[in-house]
CSV table of C-alpha atoms and ligand atoms in Angstrom, one decimal:
chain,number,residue,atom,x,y,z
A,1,UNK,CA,1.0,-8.8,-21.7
A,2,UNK,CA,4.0,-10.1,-20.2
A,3,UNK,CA,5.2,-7.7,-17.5
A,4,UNK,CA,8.4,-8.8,-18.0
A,5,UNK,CA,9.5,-8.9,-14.1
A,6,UNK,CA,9.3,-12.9,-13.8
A,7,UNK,CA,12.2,-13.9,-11.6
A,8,UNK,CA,12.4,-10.6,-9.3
A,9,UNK,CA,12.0,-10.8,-5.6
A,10,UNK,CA,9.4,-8.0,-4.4
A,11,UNK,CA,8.5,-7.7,-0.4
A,12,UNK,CA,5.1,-6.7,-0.1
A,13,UNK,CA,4.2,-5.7,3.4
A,14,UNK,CA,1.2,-5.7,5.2
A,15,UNK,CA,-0.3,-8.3,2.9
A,16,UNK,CA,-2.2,-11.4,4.6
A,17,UNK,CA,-4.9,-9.1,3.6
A,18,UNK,CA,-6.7,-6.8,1.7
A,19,UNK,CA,-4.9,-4.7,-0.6
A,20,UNK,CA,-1.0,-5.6,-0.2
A,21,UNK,CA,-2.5,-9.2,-0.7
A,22,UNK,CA,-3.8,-7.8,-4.0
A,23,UNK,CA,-0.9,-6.9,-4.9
A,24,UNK,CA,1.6,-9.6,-3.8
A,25,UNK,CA,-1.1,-12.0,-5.9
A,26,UNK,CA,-0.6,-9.9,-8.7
A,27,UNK,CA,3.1,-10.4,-8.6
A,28,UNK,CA,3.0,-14.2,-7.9
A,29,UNK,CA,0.6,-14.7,-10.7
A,30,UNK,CA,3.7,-12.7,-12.7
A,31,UNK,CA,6.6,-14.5,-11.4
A,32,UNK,CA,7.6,-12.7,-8.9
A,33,UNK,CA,9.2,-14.1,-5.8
A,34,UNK,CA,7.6,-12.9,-2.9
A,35,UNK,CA,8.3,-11.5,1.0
A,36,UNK,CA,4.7,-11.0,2.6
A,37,UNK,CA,4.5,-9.5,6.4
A,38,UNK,CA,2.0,-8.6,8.4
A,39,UNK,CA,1.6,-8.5,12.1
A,40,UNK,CA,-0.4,-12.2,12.6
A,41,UNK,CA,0.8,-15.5,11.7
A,42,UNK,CA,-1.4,-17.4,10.8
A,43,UNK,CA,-3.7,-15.3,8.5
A,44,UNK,CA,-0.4,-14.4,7.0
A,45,UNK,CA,0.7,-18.6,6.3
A,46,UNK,CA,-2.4,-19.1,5.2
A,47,UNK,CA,-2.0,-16.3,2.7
A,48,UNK,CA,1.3,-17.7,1.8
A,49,UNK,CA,-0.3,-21.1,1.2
A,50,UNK,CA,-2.8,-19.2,-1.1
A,51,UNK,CA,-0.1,-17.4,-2.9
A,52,UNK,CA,2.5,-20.4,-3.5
A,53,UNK,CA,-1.1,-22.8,-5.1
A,54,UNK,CA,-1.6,-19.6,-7.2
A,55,UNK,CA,2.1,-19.7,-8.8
A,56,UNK,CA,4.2,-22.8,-7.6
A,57,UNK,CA,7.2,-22.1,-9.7
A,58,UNK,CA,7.9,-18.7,-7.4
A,59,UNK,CA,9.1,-18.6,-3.5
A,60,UNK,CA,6.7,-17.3,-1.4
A,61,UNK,CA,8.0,-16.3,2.3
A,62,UNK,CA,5.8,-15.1,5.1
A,63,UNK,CA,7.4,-13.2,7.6
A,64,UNK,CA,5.1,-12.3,11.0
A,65,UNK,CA,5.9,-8.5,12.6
A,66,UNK,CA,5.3,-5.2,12.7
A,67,UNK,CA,6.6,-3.0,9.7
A,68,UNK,CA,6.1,-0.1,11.7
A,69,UNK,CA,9.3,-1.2,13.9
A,70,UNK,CA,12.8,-1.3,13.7
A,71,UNK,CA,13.4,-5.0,14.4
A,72,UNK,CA,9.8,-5.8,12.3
A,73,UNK,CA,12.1,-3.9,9.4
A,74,UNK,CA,15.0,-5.4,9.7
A,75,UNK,CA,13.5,-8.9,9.5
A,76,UNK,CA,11.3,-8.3,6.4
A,77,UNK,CA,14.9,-6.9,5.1
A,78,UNK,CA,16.8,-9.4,5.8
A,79,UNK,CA,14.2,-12.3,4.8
A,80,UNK,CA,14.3,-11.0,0.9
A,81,UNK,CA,17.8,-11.8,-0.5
A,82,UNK,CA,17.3,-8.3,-2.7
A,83,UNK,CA,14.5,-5.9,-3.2
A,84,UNK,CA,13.6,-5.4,-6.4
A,85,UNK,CA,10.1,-4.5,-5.9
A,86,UNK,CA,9.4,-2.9,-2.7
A,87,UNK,CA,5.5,-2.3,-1.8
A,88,UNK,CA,5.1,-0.2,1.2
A,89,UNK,CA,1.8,-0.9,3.2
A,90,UNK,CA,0.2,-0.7,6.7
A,91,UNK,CA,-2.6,-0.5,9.0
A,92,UNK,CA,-4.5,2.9,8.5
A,93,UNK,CA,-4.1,5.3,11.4
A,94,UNK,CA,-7.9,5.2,13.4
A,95,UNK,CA,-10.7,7.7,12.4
A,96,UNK,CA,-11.5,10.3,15.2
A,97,UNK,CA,-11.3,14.3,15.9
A,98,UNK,CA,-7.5,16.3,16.0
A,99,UNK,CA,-9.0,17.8,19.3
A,100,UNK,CA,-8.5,14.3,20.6
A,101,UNK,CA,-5.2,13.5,19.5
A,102,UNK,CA,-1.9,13.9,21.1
A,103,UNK,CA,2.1,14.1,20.7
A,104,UNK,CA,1.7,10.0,21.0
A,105,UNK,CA,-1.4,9.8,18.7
A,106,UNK,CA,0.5,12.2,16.0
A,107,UNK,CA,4.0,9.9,16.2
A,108,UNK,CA,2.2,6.4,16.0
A,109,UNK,CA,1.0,7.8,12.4
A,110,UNK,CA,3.7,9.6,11.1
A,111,UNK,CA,5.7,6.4,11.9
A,112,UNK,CA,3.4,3.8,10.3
A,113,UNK,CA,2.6,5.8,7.1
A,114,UNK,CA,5.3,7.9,6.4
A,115,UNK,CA,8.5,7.5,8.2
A,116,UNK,CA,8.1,3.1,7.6
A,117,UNK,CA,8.1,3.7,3.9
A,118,UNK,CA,11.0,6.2,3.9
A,119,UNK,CA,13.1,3.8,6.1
A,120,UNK,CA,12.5,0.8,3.7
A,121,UNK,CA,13.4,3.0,0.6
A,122,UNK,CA,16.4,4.0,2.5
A,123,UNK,CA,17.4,0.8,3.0
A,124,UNK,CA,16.7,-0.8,-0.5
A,125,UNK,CA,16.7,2.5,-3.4
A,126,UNK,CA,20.2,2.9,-3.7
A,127,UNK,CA,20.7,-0.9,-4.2
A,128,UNK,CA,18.3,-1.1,-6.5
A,129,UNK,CA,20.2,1.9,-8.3
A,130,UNK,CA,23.4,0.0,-8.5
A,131,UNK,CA,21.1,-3.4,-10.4
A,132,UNK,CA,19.6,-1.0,-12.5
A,133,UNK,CA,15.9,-2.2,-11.9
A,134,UNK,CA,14.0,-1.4,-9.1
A,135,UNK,CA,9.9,-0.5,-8.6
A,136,UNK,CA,8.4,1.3,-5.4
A,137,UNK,CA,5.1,1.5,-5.1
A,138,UNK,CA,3.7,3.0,-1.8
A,139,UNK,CA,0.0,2.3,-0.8
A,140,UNK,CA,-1.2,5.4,0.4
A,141,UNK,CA,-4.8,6.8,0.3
A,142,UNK,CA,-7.3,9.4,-2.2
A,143,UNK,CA,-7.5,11.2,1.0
A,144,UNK,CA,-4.0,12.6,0.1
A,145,UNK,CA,-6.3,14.4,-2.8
A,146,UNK,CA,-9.6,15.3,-1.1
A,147,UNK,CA,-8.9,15.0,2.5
A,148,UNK,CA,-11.4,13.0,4.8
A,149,UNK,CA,-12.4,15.2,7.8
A,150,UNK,CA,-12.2,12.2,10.6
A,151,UNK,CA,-8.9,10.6,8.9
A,152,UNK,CA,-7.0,13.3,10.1
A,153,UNK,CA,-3.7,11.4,11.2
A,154,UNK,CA,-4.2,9.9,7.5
A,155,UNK,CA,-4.3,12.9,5.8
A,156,UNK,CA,-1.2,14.8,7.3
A,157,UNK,CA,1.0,11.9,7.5
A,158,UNK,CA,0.6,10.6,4.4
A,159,UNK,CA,0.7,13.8,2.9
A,160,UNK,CA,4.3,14.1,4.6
A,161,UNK,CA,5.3,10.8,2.5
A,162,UNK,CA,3.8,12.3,-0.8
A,163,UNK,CA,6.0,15.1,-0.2
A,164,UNK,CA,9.0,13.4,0.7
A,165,UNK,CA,8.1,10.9,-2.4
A,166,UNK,CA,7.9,13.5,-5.0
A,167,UNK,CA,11.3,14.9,-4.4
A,168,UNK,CA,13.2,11.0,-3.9
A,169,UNK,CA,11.9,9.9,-7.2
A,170,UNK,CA,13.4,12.8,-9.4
A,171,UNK,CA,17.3,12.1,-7.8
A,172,UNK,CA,18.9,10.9,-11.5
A,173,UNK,CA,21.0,8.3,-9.3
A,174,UNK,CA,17.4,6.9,-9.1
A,175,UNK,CA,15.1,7.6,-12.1
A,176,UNK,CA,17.9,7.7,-14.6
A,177,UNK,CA,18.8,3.9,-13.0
A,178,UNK,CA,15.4,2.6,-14.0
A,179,UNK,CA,14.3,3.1,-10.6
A,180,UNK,CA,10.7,4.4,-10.2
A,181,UNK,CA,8.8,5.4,-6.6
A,182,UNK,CA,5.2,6.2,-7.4
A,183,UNK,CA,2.1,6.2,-4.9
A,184,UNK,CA,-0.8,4.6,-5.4
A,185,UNK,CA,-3.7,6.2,-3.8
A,186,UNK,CA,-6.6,3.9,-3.3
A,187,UNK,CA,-10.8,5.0,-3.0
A,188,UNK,CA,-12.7,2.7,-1.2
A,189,UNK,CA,-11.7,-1.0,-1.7
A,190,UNK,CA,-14.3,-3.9,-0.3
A,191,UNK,CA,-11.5,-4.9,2.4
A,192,UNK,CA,-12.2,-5.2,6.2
A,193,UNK,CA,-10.9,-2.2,7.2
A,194,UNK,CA,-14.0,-0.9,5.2
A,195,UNK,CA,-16.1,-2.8,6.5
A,196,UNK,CA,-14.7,-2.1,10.0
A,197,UNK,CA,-14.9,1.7,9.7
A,198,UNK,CA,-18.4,1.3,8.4
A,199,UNK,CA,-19.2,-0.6,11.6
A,200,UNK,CA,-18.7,2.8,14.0
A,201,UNK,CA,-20.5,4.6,11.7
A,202,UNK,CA,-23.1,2.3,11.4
A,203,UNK,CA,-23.8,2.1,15.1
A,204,UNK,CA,-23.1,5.9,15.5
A,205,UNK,CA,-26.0,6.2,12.3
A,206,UNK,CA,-28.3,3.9,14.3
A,207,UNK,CA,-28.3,1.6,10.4
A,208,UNK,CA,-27.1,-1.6,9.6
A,209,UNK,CA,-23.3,-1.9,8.0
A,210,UNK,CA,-25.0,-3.1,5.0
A,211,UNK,CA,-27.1,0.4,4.5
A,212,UNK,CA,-24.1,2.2,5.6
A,213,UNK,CA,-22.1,0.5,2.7
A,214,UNK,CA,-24.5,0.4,0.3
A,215,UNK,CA,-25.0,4.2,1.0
A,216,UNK,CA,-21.1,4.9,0.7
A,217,UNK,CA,-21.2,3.1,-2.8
A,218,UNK,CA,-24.0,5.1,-4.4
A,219,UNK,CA,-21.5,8.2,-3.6
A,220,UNK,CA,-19.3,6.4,-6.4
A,221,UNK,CA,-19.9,6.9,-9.9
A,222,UNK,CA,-18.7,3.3,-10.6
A,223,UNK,CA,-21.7,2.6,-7.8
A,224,UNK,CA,-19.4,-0.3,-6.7
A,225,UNK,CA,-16.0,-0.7,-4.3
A,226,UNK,CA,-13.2,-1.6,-5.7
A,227,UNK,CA,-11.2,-4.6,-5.2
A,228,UNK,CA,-8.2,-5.7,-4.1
A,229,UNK,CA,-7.4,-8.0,-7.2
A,230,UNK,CA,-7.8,-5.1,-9.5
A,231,UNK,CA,-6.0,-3.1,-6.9
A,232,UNK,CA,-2.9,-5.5,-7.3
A,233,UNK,CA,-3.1,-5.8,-11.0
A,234,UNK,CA,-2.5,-1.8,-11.5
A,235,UNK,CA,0.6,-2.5,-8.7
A,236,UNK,CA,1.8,-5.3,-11.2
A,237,UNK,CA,1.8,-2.9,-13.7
A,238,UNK,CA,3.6,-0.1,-12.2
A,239,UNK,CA,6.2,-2.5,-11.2
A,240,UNK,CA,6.4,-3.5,-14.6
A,241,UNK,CA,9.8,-3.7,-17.0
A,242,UNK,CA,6.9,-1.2,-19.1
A,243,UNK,CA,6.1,1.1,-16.9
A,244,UNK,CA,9.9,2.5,-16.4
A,245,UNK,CA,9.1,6.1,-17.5
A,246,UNK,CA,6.4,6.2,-14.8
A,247,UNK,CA,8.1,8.2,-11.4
A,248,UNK,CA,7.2,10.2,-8.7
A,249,UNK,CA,3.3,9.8,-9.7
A,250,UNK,CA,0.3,9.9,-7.5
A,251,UNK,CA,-2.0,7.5,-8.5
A,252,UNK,CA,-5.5,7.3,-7.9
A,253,UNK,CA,-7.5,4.2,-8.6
A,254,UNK,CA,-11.4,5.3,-6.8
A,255,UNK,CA,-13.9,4.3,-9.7
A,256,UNK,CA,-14.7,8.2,-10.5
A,257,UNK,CA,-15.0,9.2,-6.8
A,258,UNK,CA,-12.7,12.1,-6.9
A,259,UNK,CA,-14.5,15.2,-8.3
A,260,UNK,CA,-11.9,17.2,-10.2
A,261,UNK,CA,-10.5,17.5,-13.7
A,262,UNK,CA,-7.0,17.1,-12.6
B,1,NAD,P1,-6.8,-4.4,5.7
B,1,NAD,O1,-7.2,-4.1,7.1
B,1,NAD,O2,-7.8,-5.2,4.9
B,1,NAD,O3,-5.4,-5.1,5.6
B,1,NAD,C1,-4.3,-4.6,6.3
B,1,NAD,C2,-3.2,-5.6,6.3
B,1,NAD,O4,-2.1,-4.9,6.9
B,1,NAD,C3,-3.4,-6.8,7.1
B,1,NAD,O5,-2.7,-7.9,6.4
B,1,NAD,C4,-2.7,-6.6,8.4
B,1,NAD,O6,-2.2,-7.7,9.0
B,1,NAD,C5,-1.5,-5.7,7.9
B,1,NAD,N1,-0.9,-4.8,8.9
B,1,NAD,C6,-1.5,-3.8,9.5
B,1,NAD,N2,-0.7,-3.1,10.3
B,1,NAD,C7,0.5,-3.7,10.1
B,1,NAD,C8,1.8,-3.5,10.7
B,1,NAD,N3,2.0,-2.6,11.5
B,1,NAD,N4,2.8,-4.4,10.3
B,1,NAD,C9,2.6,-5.4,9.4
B,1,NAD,N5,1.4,-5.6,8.9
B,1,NAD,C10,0.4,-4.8,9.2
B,1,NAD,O7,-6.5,-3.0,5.1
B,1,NAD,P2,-6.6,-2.5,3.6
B,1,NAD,O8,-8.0,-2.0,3.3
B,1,NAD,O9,-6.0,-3.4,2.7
B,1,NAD,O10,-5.7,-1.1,3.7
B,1,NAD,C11,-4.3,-1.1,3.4
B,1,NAD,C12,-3.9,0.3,3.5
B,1,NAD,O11,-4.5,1.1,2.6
B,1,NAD,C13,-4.2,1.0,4.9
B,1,NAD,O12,-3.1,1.8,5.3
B,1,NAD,C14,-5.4,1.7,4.6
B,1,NAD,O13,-5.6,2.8,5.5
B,1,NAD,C15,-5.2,2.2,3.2
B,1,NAD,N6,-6.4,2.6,2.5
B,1,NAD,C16,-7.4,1.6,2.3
B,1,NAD,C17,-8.5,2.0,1.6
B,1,NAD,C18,-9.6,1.0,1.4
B,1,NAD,O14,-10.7,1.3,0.8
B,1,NAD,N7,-9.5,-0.3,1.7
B,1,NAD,C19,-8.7,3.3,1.2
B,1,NAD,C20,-7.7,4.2,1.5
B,1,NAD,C21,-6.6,3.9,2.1
């Protein structure tokens, strides 16, 4: 199927790995010019380098910072001569107990995972309006659906951008100017933050990180982890000229993890 988005410029942020480097292949392998960030150079080049072999006709720029800033923003912005396709990622907030956190704790994660996204659809939504095509897709988590007890940050902040999400993708300026905001809400993806987080729970467990994964998978009825290709192939999609009627949807790709009809 041809997605019919060849030519666009998408910034994809967060994605020298895991799954916004899912999805910015998935665009590449489409046609789609890319703007990668992430907070390390040279993983990020070297994903650039893996991107442009992968689709040489495209531009693929790499831009090292932290999204979660104003200035990390702005570059990213102003690196990506127009958003057309706009795929808002970061770094997870950490695991832990709410007893634990404070004011600071609280801030760091409303500001990564919900007030970053909102300031890059601030900045890009209403242009994309006035070109009648634009595509948001915001990485966000299944535990927006079935909370996870030690991803407490995760769950409230995120929660805050579903929120927020579900009332900016029904404004007519947007939806009825072919613009679309959906979240996609991922399960467990083989990626390194999994395989980080199983590490603490592995030593806390007194088991290997192989046991502890292998354990977490048999709680999946696909009895697998998801990956990050397939991840960016259903963000292709959704960014799609076909997927126009699609807005202000949560998402959730997590093989059959999630336990209810709806
Ligand atoms: P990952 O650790 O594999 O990759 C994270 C990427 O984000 C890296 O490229 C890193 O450099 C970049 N990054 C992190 N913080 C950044 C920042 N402040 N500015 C710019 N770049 C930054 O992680 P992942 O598994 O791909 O997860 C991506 C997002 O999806 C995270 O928010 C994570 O919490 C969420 N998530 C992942 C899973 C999963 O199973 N992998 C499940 C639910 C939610």
């Amino acid at each position: 199927m041809d997605l019919g988005i060849e030519g666009k410029w998408a910034l994809v942020c967060a994605a020298s790995k895991g799954l916004g480097k899912g999805c910015a292949a998935a665009l590449v392998r489409e046609g789609v010019n890319v703007v990668i960030t992430a907070r390390g150079d040279e993983a990020l080049q070297a994903t650039a380098a893996e991107l442009r072999a992968l689709n040489p006709k495209v531009s693929v720029q790499a831009l090292a910072g932290d999204i979660t800033t104003l200035e990390g923003r702005a570059a990213a912005l102003a690196a990506c001569p127009q958003v057309d396709i706009l795929v808002n990622n970061a770094g997870g907030p950490p695991p832990g107990d709410f007893r634990d956190w404070d004011r600071e704790a609280w801030i760091k994660a409303v500001d990564a995972n919900m007030l970053t996204p909102i300031e890059l659809m601030k900045a890009t939504v209403d242009k994309m309006a006035e070109r009648g095509f634009g595509r948001v897709v915001n990485i966000t988590s299944g535990a927006v659906k079935a909370p996870i007890d030690v991803l407490g940050l995760s769950n409230g902040a995120r929660s805050g951008l579903t929120g927020f999400v579900a009332g900016l993708a029904r404004q007519s300026k947007l939806a009825a100017a072919n613009v679309t905001i959906n979240n996609l809400l991922p399960g467990v993806f083989d990626t390194d933050r999994v395989r980080n987080t199983s590490m603490g729970a592995a030593a806390k467990l007194g088991k290997t990180v192989e046991e502890v994964l292998a354990q977490r998978r048999a709680t999946i009825p696909a009895q697998r982890f998801g990956t990050a290709d397939e991840f960016g192939a259903f963000c292709a999609f959704m960014c799609s000229a076909h997927a126009a009627y699609l807005t202000g949807q949560n998402i959730l790709l997590d093989g059959g993890a999630y336990p209810g009809t709806f």
